[in-house]
Coordinates of C-alpha atoms in Angstrom, one line a residue:
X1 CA 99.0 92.1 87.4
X2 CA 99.2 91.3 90.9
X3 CA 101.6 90.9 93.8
X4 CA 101.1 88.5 96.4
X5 CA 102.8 88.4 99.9
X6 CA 103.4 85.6 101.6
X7 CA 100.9 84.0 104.8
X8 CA 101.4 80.9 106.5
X9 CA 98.0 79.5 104.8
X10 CA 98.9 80.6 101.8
X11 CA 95.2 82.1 101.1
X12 CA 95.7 85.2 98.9
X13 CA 95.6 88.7 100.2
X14 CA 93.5 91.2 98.1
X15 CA 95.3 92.1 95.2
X16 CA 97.4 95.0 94.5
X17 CA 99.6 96.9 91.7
X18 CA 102.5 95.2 91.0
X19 CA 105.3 96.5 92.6
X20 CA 108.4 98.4 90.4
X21 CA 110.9 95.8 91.7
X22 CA 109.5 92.6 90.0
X23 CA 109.9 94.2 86.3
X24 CA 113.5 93.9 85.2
X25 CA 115.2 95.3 82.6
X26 CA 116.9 93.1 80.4
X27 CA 120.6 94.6 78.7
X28 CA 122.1 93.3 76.0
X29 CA 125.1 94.8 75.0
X30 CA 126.6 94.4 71.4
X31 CA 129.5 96.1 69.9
X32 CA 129.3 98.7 67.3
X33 CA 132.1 99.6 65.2
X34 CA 134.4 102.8 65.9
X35 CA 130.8 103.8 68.0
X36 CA 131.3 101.3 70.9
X37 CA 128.8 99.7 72.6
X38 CA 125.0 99.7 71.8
X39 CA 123.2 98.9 74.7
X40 CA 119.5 97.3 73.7
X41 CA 117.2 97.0 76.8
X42 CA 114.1 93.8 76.2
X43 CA 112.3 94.4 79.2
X44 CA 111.9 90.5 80.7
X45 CA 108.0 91.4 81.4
X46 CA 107.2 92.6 77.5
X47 CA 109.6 89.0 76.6
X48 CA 106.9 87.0 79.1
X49 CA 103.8 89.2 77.9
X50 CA 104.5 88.0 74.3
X51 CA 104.4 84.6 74.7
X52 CA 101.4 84.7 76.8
X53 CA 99.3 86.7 73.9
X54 CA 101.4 83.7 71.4
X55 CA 100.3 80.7 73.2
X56 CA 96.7 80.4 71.7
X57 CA 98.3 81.3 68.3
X58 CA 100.1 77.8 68.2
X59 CA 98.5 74.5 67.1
X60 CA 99.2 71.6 69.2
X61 CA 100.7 70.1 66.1
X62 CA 102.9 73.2 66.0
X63 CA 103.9 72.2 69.7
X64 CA 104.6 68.8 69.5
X65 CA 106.8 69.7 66.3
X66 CA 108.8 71.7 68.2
X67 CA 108.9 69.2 70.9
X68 CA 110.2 66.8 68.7
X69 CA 112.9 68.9 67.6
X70 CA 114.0 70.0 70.6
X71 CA 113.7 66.0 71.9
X72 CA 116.3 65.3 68.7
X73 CA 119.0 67.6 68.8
X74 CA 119.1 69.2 72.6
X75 CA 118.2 66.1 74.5
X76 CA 121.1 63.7 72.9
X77 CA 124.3 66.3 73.2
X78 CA 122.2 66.8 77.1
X79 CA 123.0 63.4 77.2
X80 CA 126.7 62.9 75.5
X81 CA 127.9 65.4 77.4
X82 CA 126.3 64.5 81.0
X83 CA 127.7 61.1 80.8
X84 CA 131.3 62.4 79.6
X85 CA 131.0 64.4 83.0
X86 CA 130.1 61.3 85.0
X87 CA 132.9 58.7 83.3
X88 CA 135.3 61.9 84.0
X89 CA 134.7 61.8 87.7
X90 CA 133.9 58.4 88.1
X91 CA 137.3 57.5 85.9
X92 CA 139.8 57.4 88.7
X93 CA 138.3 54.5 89.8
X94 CA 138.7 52.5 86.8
X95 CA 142.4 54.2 86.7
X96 CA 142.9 52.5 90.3
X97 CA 142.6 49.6 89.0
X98 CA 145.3 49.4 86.8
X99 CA 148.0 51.0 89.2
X100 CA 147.5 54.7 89.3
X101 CA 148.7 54.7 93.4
X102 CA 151.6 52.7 93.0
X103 CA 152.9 54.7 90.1
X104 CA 152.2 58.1 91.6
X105 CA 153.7 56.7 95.0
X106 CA 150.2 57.3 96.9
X107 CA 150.0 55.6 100.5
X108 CA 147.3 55.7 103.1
X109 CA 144.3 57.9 103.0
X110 CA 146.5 60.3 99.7
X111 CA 143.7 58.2 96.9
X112 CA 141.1 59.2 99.1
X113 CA 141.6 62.3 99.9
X114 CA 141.5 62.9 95.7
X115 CA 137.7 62.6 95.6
X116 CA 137.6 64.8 99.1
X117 CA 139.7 67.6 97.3
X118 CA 137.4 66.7 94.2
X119 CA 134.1 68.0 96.1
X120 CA 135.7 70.5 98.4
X121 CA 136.1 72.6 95.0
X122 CA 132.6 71.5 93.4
X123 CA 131.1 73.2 96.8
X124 CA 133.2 76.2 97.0
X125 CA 132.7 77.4 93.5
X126 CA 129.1 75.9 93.6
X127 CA 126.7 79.3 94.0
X128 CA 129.6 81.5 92.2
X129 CA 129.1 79.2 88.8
X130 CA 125.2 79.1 89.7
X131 CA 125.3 83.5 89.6
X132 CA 127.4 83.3 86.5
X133 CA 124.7 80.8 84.5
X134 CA 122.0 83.3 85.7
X135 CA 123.9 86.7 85.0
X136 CA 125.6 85.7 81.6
X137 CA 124.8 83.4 78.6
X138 CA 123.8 79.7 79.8
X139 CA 125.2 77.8 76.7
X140 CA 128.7 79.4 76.4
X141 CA 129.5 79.1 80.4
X142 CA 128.6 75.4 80.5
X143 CA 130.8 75.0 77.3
X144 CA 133.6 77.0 78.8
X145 CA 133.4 75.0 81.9
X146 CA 133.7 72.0 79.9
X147 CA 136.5 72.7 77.7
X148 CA 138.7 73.8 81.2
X149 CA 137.6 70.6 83.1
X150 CA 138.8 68.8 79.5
X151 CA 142.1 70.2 79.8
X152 CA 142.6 69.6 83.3
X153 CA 141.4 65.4 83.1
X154 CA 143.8 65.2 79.5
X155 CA 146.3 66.4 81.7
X156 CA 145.8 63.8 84.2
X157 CA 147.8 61.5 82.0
X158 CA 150.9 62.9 82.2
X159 CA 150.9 63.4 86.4
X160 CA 153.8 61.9 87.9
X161 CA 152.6 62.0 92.3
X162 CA 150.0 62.6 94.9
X163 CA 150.6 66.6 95.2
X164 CA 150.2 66.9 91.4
X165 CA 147.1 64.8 91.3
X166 CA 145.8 66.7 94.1
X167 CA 146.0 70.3 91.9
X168 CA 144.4 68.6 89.3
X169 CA 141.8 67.2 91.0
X170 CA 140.7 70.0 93.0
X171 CA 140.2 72.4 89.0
X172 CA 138.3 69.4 88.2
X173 CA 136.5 70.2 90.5
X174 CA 135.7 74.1 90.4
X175 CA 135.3 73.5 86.7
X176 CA 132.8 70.3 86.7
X177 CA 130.4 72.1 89.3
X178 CA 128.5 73.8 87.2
X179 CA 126.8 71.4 84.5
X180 CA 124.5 69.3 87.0
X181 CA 122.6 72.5 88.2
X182 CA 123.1 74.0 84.6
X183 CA 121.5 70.9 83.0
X184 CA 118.2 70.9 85.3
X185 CA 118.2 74.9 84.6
X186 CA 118.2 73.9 81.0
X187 CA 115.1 71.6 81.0
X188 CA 113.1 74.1 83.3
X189 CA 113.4 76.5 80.0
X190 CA 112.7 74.1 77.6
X191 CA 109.9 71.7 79.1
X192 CA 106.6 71.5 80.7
X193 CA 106.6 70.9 84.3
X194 CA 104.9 67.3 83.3
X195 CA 108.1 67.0 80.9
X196 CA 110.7 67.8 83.6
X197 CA 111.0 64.5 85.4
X198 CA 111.8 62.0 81.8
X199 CA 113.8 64.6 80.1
X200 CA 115.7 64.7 83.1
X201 CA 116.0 61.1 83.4
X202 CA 117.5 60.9 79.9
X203 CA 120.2 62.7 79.8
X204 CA 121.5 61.2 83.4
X205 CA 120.5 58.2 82.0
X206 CA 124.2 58.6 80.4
X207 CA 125.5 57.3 83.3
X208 CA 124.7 53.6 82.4
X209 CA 124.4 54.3 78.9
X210 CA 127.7 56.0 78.0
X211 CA 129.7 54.3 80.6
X212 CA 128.9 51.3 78.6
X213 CA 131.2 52.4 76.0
X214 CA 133.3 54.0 78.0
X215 CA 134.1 50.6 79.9
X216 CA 134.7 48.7 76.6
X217 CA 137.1 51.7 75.6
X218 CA 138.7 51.8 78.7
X219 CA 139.1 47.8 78.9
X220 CA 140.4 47.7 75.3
X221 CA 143.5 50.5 76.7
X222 CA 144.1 48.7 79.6
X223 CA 144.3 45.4 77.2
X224 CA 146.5 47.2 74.5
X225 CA 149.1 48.7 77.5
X226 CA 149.3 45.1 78.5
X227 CA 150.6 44.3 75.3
X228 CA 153.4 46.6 75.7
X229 CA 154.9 46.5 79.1
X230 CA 157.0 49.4 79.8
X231 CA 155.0 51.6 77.5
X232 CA 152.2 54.1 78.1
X233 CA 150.4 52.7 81.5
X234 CA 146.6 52.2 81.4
X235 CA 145.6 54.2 83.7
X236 CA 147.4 57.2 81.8
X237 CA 145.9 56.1 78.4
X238 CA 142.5 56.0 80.0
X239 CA 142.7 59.7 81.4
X240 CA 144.2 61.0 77.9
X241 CA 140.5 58.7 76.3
X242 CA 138.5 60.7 79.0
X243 CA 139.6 64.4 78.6
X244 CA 140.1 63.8 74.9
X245 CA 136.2 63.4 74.6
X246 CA 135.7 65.9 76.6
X247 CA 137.3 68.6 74.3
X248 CA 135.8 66.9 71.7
X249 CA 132.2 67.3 73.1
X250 CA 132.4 70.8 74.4
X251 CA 133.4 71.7 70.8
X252 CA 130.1 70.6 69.1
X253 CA 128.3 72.2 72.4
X254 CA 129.7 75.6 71.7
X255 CA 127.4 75.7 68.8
X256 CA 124.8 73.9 70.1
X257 CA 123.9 74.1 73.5
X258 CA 121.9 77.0 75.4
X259 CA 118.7 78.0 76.5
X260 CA 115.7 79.0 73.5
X261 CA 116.9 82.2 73.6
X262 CA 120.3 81.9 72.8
X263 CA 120.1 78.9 70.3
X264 CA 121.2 79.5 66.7
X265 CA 119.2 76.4 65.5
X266 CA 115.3 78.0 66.4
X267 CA 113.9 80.8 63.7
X268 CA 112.6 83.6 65.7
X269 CA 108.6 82.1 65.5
X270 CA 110.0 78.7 67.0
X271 CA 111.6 81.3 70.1
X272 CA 108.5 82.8 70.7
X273 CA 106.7 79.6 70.5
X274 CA 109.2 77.6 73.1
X275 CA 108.4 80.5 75.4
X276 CA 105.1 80.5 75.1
X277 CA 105.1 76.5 75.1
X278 CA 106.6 76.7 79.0
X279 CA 104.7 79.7 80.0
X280 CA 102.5 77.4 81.9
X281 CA 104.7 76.3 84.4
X282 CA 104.5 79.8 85.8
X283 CA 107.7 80.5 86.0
X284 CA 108.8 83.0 83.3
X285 CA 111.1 82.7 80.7
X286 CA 114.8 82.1 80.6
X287 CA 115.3 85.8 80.8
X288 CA 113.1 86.2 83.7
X289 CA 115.1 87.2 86.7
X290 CA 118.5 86.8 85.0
X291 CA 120.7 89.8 86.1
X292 CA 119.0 90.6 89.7
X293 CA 119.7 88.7 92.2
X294 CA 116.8 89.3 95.0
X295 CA 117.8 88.9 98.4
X296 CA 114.1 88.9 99.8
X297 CA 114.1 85.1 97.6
X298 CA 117.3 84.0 99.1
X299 CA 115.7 84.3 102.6
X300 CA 112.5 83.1 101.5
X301 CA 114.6 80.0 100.0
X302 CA 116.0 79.4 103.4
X303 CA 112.4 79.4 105.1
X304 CA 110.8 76.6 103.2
X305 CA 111.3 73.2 104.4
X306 CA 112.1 71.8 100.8
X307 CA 115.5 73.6 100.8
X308 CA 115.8 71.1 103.4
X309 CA 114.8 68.3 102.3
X310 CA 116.6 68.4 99.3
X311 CA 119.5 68.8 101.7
X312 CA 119.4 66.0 103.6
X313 CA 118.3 63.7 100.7
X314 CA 120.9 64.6 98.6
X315 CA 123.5 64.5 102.0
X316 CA 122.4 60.8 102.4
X317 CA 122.3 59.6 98.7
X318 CA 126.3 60.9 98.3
X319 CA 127.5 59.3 101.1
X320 CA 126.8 56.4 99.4
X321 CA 127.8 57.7 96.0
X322 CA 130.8 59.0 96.9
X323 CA 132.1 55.8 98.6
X324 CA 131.3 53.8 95.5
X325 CA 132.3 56.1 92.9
X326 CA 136.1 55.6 94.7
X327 CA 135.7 52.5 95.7
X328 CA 133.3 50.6 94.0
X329 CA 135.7 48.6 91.9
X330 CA 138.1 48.1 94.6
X331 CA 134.8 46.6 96.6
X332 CA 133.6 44.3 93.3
X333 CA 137.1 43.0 93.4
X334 CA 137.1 42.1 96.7
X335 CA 134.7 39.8 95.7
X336 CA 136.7 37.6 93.8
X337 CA 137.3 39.1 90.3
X338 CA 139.8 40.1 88.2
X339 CA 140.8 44.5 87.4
X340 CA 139.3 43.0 83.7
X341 CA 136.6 41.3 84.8
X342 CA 135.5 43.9 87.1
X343 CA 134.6 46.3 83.9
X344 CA 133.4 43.5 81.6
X345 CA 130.9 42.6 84.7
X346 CA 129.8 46.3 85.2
X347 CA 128.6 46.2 81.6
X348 CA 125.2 44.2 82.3
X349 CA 124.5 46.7 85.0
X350 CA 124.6 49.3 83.0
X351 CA 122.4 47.5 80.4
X352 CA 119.8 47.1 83.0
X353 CA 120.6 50.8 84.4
X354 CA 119.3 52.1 80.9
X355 CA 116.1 49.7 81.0
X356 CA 115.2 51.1 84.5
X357 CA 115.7 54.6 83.1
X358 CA 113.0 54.2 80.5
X359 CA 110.7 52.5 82.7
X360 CA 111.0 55.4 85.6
X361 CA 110.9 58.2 82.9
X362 CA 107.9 56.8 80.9
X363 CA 105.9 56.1 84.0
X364 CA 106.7 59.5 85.4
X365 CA 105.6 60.8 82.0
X366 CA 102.0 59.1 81.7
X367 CA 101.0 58.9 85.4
X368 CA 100.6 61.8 87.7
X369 CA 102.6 62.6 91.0
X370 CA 104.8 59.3 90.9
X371 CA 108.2 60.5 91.3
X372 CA 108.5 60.2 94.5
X373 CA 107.6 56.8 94.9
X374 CA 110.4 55.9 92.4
X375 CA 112.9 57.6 94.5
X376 CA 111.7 55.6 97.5
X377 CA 111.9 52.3 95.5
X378 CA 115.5 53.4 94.0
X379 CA 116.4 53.9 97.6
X380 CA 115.4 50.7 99.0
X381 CA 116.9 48.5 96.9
X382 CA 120.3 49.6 97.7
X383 CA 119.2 49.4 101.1
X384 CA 118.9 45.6 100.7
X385 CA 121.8 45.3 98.2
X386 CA 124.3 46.8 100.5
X387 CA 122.9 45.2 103.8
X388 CA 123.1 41.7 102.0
X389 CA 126.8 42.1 100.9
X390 CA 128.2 43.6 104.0
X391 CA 126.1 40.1 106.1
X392 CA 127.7 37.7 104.1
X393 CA 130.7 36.1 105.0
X394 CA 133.9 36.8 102.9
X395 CA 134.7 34.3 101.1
X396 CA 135.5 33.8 97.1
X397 CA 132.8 31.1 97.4
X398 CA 129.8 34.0 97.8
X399 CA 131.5 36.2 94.9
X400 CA 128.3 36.1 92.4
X401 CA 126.1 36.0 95.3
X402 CA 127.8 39.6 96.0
X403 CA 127.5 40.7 92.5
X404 CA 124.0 40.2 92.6
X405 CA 123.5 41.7 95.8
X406 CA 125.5 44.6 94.2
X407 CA 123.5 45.0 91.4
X408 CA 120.7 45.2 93.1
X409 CA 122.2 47.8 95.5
X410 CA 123.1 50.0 92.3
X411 CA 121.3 49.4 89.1
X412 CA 118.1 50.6 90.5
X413 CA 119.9 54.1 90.9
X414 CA 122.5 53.3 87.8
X415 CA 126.2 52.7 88.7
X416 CA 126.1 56.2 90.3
X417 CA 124.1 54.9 93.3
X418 CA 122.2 58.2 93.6
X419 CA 120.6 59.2 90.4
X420 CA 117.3 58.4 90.5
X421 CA 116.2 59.3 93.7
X422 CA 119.0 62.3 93.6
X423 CA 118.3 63.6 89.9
X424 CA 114.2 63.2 90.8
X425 CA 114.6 65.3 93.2
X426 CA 117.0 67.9 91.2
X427 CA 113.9 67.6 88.6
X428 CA 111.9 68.6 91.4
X429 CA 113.0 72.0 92.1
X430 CA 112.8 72.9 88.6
X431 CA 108.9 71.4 88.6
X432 CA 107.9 73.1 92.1
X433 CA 110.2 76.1 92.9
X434 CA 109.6 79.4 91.3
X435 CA 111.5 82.8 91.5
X436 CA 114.9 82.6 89.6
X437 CA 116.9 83.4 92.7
X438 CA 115.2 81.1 95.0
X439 CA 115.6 78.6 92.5
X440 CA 119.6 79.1 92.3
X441 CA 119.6 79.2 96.0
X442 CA 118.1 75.8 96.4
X443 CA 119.9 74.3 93.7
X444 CA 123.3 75.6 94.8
X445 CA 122.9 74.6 98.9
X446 CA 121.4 70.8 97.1
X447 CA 124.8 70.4 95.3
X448 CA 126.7 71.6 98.5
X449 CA 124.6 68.7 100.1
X450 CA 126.0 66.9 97.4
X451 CA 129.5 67.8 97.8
X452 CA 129.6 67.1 101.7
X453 CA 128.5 63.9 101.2
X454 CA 130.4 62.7 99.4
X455 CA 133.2 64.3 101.2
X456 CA 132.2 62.2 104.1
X457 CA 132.9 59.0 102.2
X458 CA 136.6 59.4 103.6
X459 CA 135.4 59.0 106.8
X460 CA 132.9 55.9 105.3
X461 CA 135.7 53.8 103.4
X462 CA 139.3 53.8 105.7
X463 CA 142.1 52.0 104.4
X464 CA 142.3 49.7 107.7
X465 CA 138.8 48.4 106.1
X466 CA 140.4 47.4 102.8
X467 CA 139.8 45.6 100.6
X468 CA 136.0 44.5 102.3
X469 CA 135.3 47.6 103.7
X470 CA 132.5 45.8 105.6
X471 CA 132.2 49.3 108.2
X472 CA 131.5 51.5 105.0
X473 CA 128.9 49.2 103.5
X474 CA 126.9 49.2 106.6
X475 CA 126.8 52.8 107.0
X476 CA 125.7 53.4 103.6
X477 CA 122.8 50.9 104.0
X478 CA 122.1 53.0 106.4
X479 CA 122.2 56.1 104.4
X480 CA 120.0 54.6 102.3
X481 CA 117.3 53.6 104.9
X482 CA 117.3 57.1 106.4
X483 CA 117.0 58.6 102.7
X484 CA 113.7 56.0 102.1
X485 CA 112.5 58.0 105.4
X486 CA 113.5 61.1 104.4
X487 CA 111.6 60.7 100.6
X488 CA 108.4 59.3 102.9
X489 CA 108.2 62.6 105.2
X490 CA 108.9 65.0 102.3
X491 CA 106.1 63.3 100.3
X492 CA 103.5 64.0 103.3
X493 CA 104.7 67.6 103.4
X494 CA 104.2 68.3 100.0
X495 CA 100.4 66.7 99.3
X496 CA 99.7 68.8 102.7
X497 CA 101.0 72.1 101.2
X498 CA 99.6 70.9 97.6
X499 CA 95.7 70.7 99.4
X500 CA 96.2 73.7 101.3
X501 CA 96.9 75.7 98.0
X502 CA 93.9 74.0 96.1
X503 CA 91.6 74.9 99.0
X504 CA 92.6 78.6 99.0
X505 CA 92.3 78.5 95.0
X506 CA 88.9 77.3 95.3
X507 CA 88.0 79.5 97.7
X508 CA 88.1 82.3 95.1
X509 CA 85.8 80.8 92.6
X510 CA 87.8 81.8 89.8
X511 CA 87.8 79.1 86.4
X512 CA 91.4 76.7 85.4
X513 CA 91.2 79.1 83.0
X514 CA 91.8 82.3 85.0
X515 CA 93.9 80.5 87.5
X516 CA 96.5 79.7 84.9
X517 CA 96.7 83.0 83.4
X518 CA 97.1 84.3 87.3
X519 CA 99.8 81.9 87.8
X520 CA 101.3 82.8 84.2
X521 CA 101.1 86.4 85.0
X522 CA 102.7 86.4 88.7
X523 CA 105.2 83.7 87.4
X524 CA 106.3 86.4 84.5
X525 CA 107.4 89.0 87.3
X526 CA 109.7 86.0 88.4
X527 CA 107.5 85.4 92.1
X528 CA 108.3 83.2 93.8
X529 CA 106.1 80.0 94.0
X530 CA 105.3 80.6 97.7
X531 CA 104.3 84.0 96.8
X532 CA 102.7 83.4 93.7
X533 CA 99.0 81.5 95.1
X534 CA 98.1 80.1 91.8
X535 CA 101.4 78.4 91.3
X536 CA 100.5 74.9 91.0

C-alpha cells in the first residue's frame, strides 16, 4: 500500500508505507442488555480489502443481477422522493396562484423574501447536515429530514400571515438541505463511475415526471375549492396534498433507503458484492472515511480549481432557477393565460422534460466523456429562450410565441431550469473527486453556490417589474450565457489535467491491470483523487 503526496504535475513520488492516519477504525455501537453498550470496531481498510479479494469471485451475470435490483427498488423511491422535494419547494408558486398573498396579507418584496428565507436556511445548515450523513447512518438522516420538512409544508396549510410563513419557510429550509447532496452521495456507493451520470439523471428526472401529477392534483384542488367558495382555499389544500405525500414517502423510505451497508433488503453476499462492484471507482466504500473528518482534504478541496467551478456554475444556473421557481407562473401568466391554464400548459413541458432526460442519460451511458457537452447545450437553450421572450413586445397577441420561447428556455433543463447542467455537474463530483471529506467539502460549498443564487433572485425579479419582469429575464439570459462559458473553460481544464495524469501513468510502465488495483488500493485509505496518481 502506498501514499502519495501531492505535486503540481501530478507524477508520482517513490512510494512509501502507508501512513497510520489513512486507516480508520470503524465503531459501531449496539446495545446489550443490563451490560450496556458493546462496542464492535470493522476497521474501514479490512471492509475495502474484502471486496477487492471478492471482486474476481463475481460473474458478470452476478453483477448485472445486482444491478438490476438495485435499478428496481433504490432508483424508483430515489426518484419519488426527489420529486416530492422539488414540487415541495417549487409549490408556493402554484399556491400564488390561487391567492396565497392576498390571504396572508403579503405586500411588496414579503412573497419574495419567502424563497430568500428558504435558501438562507438550506446554506446555513448545508455542511452541518453534510457531517451528519458522513458521521451517522445515511438512510435514517435523509428519512428524518424528510419526515420534519413534511411536517413543516402540511403545516403550511393552516398559516394565517407573512411572519408565520416566514418561520415555516426558513425549517423548510434547514430540513430540505440535506437530500440533494445525500442523493448524489447515494449513487457514488451504489454505481460505477460510468453509471453516475444516468442514475443521477433519473431520479431528478422527477422534476418533470412527478410534477406531472402533481400539477393535475394540484389543478383538480384548486378546481374542487372553486366549487365551494368560502371553504378550504386552494392554495391551503395544495400545501396539506404536498406535505401529506411527504409523510407518506419518508415512511416507506425509513425501511428502504440507505447506503449497501445499511440496507435490510441485500443478504450479506449481495453487501460484499455491491462493494466490491464500486471498488473500481477508487474511492472506497461507504464506510471509508465516515467518522474522521481530515482537515489536510478540506484545504486540499479549497486548492483545486473544480471547487470553483462547481461554484460559479451552480451560482449562475440558480439565479435563474430561483427566479423561476417564484416566479415562473406569475411570468407564464403574464403572457396571456389563465392561473388554470398556466398548470394544464406546464404539463407538455414536463412531458418533453422526461423525454430529454432519457435521451441525456442514455447517451451519457453508451458514449464516453459527453456530459459536459449536454450541460452546455441545456445551457444554451435557455439562453435563447429567455433572450427571445424578454425581446418581444408585450402584447397578448405574442402569448404562444412566449410559451414556446419558454419551453425552450426550460424543458431542456426540466421546469427547474438548472438540472441538467446543475445535477451533471453534482454527478460530477461524485465521478471525479475522491477523499470522503474533500468530497463533502465540495458538495456542501456547490449547494451554498446554490443557495446564493438563488437568493439573488430577489434582487433579479422586483415587484416594480411585475407582472413582465422584462429586467430579470435579461439577466438570467445572461446567467445562462456566462454559465455556457463557464461549462466551456471547465471542460479545457479537465482534458488538460486528464492527459497530464495519463502521461505520468504511462511513464511508469505499469499494465490497466496494476493501475487499477493501485488506484483501488490508495482509493481504500480514502485519498484523495489529487493524491491518489492512478485515480482516473
Amino acid at each position: 500500500m502506498s501514499r502519495i503526496e501531492r505535486v503540481d504535475s501530478l507524477v508520482p513520488v517513490p512510494l512509501q508505507a502507508p501512513a497510520p492516519e489513512y486507516v480508520d477504525e470503524k465503531k459501531l455501537d449496539t446495545e446489550s442488555g443490563s451490560d450496556g453498550v458493546v462496542v464492535t470496531e470493522v476497521t474501514e481498510a479490512k471492509i475495502a480489502e474484502e471486496a477487492m479479494l471478492a471482486e474476481g469471485e463475481f460473474t458478470e451475470a452476478e453483477y448485472n443481477k445486482l444491478k438490476r435490483k438495485v435499478d428496481f427498488i433504490l432508483l424508483p423511491l430515489m426518484w419519488w422522493c426527489y420529486g416530492i422535494q422539488q414540487t415541495d419547494k417549487t409549490g408556493l408558486g402554484t399556491m400564488n396562484l390561487y391567492g396565497l398573498q392576498a390571504s396572508t396579507g403579503m405586500v411588496g418584496n414579503q412573497y419574495s423574501l419567502l424563497t430568500v428565507v428558504f435558501y438562507v436556511a438550506y446554506a446555513m445548515f448545508e455542511f452541518p447536515s453534510n457531517i451528519m450523513l458522513q458521521r451517522f447512518n445515511m438512510g435514517k438522516c435523509l428519512t428524518i429530514y424528510m419526515f420534519l420538512w413534511g411536517i413543516v409544508v402540511l403545516s403550511q396549510a393552516f398559516l394565517k400571515n407573512w411572519s408565520q410563513f416566514m418561520a415555516m419557510r426558513f425549517l423548510q429550509g434547514m430540513f430540505e438541505c440535506t437530500i440533494s447532496p445525500g442523493f448524489n452521495l447515494l449513487i457514488a456507493n451504489w454505481y460505477t463511475t460510468r453509471e453516475h451520470s444516468s442514475r443521477s439523471l433519473v431520479f431528478t428526472s422527477a422534476n418533470a415526471g412527478w410534477g406531472v401529477v402533481v400539477d393535475l392534483t394540484m389543478y383538480g384542488i384548486a378546481r374542487a375549492a372553486a366549487k365551494n367558495p368560502g371553504g378550504f382555499e386552494a392554495w391551503r389544500g395544495i400545501a396539506a396534498f404536498l406535505g401529506g405525500q411527504t409523510l407518506l414517502a419518508a415512511a416507506i423510505a425509513w425501511f428502504m433507503l440507505g447506503t449497501p451497508n445499511e440496507v435490510r433488503w441485500l443478504s450479506k453476499r449481495e453487501k460484499l458484492m455491491a462493494n466490491a462492484r464500486v471498488m473500481s471507482n477508487h474511492a472506497g466504500t461507504d464506510l471509508t472515511g465516515r467518522k474522521t473528518w481530515k482537515w489536510e482534504q478540506v484545504k486540499e478541496a479549497f486548492s483545486d480549481p473544480v471547487l470553483y467551478f462547481q461554484f460559479v456554475n451552480a451560482f449562475l444556473s440558480c439565479v435563474v432557477n430561483g427566479a423561476l421557481t417564484t416566479f415562473g407562473t406569475v411570468v407564464n401568466q403574464s403572457f396571456g393565460f389563465s392561473e388554470s391554464q398556466v398548470i394544464l400548459y406546464g404539463i407538455p413541458r414536463n412531458v418533453v422534460s422526461v423525454l430529454w432526460f432519457v435521451v441525456v442519460g442514455y447517451t451519457s451511458l453508451k458514449v464516453k466523456n459527453v456530459r459536459m457537452y449536454f450541460m452546455m447545450l441545456s445551457a444554451l437553450f435557455p439562453f435563447i429562450g429567455l433572450l427571445g421572450i424578454a425581446l418581444l413586445p408585450n402584447s397578448t397577441a405574442y402569448k404562444w410565441d412566449k410559451w414556446g420561447l419558454y419551453l425552450m428556455a426550460v424543458t431542456w433543463v426540466s421546469p427547474v431550469p438548472f438540472v441538467i447542467p446543475m445535477f451533471s455537474a453534482w454527478a460530477l463530483i461524485s465521478s471525479n473527486t475522491a477523499g470522503r471529506t474533500k468530497r463533502s467539502v465540495i458538495s456542501s460549498t456547490t449547494f451554498i453556490a446554490y443557495c446564493t443564487g438563488n437568493i439573488a433572485e430577489s434582487q433579479v425579479m422586483k415587484a416594480k417589474d411585475a407582472p413582465h419582469y422584462i429586467p430579470g429575464t435579461i439577466t438570467m439570459a445572461v446567467c445562462m450565457a456566462a454559465e455556457v462559458l463557464t461549462i466551456v473553460v471547465w471542460k479545457f481544464w479537465l482534458v488538460y489535467k486528464n492527459k497530464q495524469r495519463a502521461q505520468a501513468i504511462a511513464a511508469e510502465g505499469l499494465s490497466p491491470e496494476e493501475v487499477d488495483r493501485k488506484g483501488q488500493e490508495l482509493g481504500a485509505l480514502d485519498v484523495t483523487d489529487l493524491k491518489n496518481p492512478y485515480f482516473m
